[in-house]
Short mmCIF file of C-alpha atoms in Angstrom, two decimals:
data_model
loop_
_atom_site.label_atom_id
_atom_site.label_comp_id
_atom_site.label_asym_id
_atom_site.label_seq_id
_atom_site.Cartn_x
_atom_site.Cartn_y
_atom_site.Cartn_z
CA UNK A 245 37.36 -47.28 81.79
CA UNK A 246 34.80 -49.77 82.48
CA UNK A 247 31.50 -48.91 80.93
CA UNK A 248 28.42 -51.36 82.31
CA UNK A 249 25.61 -49.50 80.57
CA UNK A 250 24.67 -47.62 77.64
CA UNK A 251 28.11 -46.67 75.56
CA UNK A 252 26.35 -43.90 73.95
CA UNK A 253 25.25 -41.85 76.83
CA UNK A 254 28.90 -40.23 77.59
CA UNK A 255 32.33 -39.81 76.47
CA UNK A 256 35.18 -40.09 78.92
CA UNK A 257 35.58 -36.43 79.73
CA UNK A 258 31.76 -35.85 80.72
CA UNK A 259 28.80 -35.81 78.84
CA UNK A 260 28.88 -36.23 74.75
CA UNK A 261 29.28 -32.78 73.01
CA UNK A 262 27.29 -33.97 70.03
CA UNK A 263 24.14 -35.11 72.17
CA UNK A 264 22.63 -31.62 72.48
CA UNK A 265 23.06 -28.80 75.17
CA UNK A 266 24.52 -29.86 78.57
CA UNK A 267 22.82 -27.92 81.38
CA UNK A 268 24.48 -28.45 84.99
CA UNK A 269 21.87 -29.12 87.54
CA UNK A 270 23.81 -29.78 90.42
CA UNK A 271 27.65 -29.43 91.23
CA UNK A 272 28.46 -30.18 94.86
CA UNK A 273 31.18 -31.46 96.93
CA UNK A 274 30.13 -33.97 99.94
CA UNK A 275 31.76 -35.56 102.74
CA UNK A 276 30.52 -37.98 105.47
CA UNK A 277 28.78 -35.38 107.30
CA UNK A 278 26.81 -33.90 104.14
CA UNK A 279 25.99 -37.26 102.22
CA UNK A 280 22.19 -36.79 103.80
CA UNK A 281 21.73 -33.33 103.09
CA UNK A 282 23.23 -33.96 99.30
CA UNK A 283 20.89 -37.06 98.69
CA UNK A 284 17.94 -34.82 99.69
CA UNK A 285 19.23 -32.06 97.59
CA UNK A 286 19.91 -34.63 94.39
CA UNK A 287 16.09 -35.89 94.84
CA UNK A 288 14.99 -32.37 94.67
CA UNK A 289 16.91 -31.45 91.43
CA UNK A 290 15.94 -34.62 89.55
CA UNK A 291 12.32 -34.35 90.48
CA UNK A 292 12.77 -30.48 89.19
CA UNK A 293 14.24 -31.93 85.86
CA UNK A 294 10.97 -33.88 85.44
CA UNK A 295 12.37 -37.44 86.56
CA UNK A 296 9.74 -38.96 88.93
CA UNK A 297 8.65 -42.35 90.23
CA UNK A 298 10.45 -45.63 90.51
CA UNK A 299 13.04 -44.23 87.92
CA UNK A 300 13.77 -41.46 89.96
CA UNK A 301 14.19 -43.25 93.26
CA UNK A 302 16.38 -45.89 91.66
CA UNK A 303 18.47 -43.11 90.45
CA UNK A 304 18.97 -41.45 93.87
CA UNK A 305 19.63 -44.59 95.18
CA UNK A 306 22.30 -45.61 93.02
CA UNK A 307 23.61 -42.35 93.33
CA UNK A 308 23.61 -42.29 97.10
CA UNK A 309 25.72 -45.72 96.73
CA UNK A 310 28.24 -44.38 94.52
CA UNK A 311 28.74 -41.19 97.04
CA UNK A 312 28.80 -43.92 99.87
CA UNK A 313 31.45 -45.48 98.27
CA UNK A 314 33.54 -42.38 97.77
CA UNK A 315 32.98 -41.50 101.62
CA UNK A 316 34.26 -45.21 102.43
CA UNK A 317 36.77 -45.82 99.75
CA UNK A 318 37.66 -42.95 97.92
CA UNK A 319 39.49 -40.40 100.48
CA UNK A 320 36.36 -39.81 102.49
CA UNK A 321 34.90 -36.58 100.19
CA UNK A 322 34.05 -36.13 96.42
CA UNK A 323 32.15 -34.34 94.08
CA UNK A 324 28.80 -35.06 92.79
CA UNK A 325 27.95 -33.51 89.23
CA UNK A 326 24.53 -33.89 87.58
CA UNK A 327 23.67 -32.62 84.00
CA UNK A 328 20.70 -32.70 81.59
CA UNK A 329 21.30 -33.46 78.06
CA UNK A 330 18.66 -33.72 75.59
CA UNK A 331 16.11 -36.23 77.80
CA UNK A 332 19.00 -37.57 79.51
CA UNK A 333 20.13 -37.30 83.38
CA UNK A 334 23.84 -37.78 83.62
CA UNK A 335 25.36 -38.14 87.34
CA UNK A 336 28.71 -38.47 87.80
CA UNK A 337 30.61 -39.18 91.39
CA UNK A 338 34.35 -38.26 91.44
CA UNK A 339 36.83 -39.04 94.39
CA UNK A 340 40.47 -39.13 95.16
CA UNK A 341 40.52 -42.96 95.95
CA UNK A 342 43.14 -45.40 94.49
CA UNK A 343 42.16 -48.59 93.81
CA UNK A 344 44.92 -51.07 92.95
CA UNK A 345 44.90 -52.17 89.27
CA UNK A 346 42.49 -54.39 87.66
CA UNK A 347 38.51 -54.49 87.51
CA UNK A 348 36.62 -53.13 89.77
CA UNK A 349 34.06 -55.67 91.39
CA UNK A 350 30.62 -55.02 90.24
CA UNK A 351 29.18 -58.75 90.84
CA UNK A 352 27.11 -59.32 93.75
CA UNK A 353 28.91 -60.92 96.87
CA UNK A 354 27.91 -63.64 98.43
CA UNK A 355 25.18 -63.23 100.82
CA UNK A 356 27.16 -63.97 103.76
CA UNK A 357 29.48 -61.15 102.77
CA UNK A 358 28.94 -57.59 104.15
CA UNK A 359 28.96 -54.88 102.18
CA UNK A 360 30.23 -54.98 98.73
CA UNK A 361 27.19 -54.13 96.91
CA UNK A 362 27.14 -50.62 96.17
CA UNK A 363 28.61 -50.55 92.48
CA UNK A 364 26.31 -53.65 91.71
CA UNK A 365 23.12 -51.90 93.00
CA UNK A 366 24.06 -48.70 90.94
CA UNK A 367 24.56 -51.08 87.91
CA UNK A 368 21.26 -52.79 88.37
CA UNK A 369 19.27 -49.76 89.29
CA UNK A 370 20.12 -47.45 86.42
CA UNK A 371 21.32 -50.19 83.87
CA UNK A 372 24.16 -47.76 83.10
CA UNK A 373 27.27 -47.36 85.07
CA UNK A 374 30.49 -46.08 83.58
CA UNK A 375 33.58 -46.18 85.92
CA UNK A 376 36.79 -44.53 85.02
CA UNK A 377 40.31 -44.53 86.32
CA UNK A 378 41.76 -41.36 86.55
CA UNK A 379 45.18 -40.37 87.77
CA UNK A 380 43.64 -38.70 91.01
CA UNK A 381 41.02 -40.97 91.39
CA UNK A 382 37.97 -42.47 90.34
CA UNK A 383 34.73 -41.29 88.35
CA UNK A 384 31.61 -43.29 88.49
CA UNK A 385 28.72 -42.31 86.04
CA UNK A 386 25.08 -43.00 86.08
CA UNK A 387 22.48 -42.18 83.76
CA UNK A 388 18.35 -41.74 83.34
CA UNK A 389 16.20 -41.33 80.24
CA UNK A 390 13.50 -38.94 81.27
CA UNK A 391 10.28 -40.39 80.45
CA UNK A 392 8.56 -37.98 77.64
#
C-alpha cells in the first residue's frame, strides 16, 4: 500500500472504525459507458454532504481521474464508494487491474508524454491519495475534509 496523503484518514480495509460513524453516500459500479453519469451523481452526493466550491470540484475531478484510470487500466470497469466519517468524505475506486510489481507512477510525466497524469492529478487535487494493491486488483482512495 502506498499512502501519499494523510495516513490517519483510513485503514487498509476501509474507513477507520475509531474515527466515528461511517455513512455510505454512494456505492456504484461503473463502465466506460457510465463514467459521465457517475461523475454527475458523485458531484450531487458530494454537494448534498455539504462540500462545495473549489474543494468539491477538486474532489470530483480527482475521483473522475481515478475512475478513468480504472476503465483504461483496470479491466474496463470498477466500483466507486463514497463514505462520510465525521467531517471527512472518503472516496474509493476499486478495479480488477493487475499492474506489474513495483510502485505505481504518481510523478508528473514530461510535457511531451501523452497521458499518465491521472494519479498525479488525484494526489495534487486532494492532497490525500492512497493506493492499495489487492489480490484481485487495485483500490485508490482520496479524501476531503468538510469545511465546518
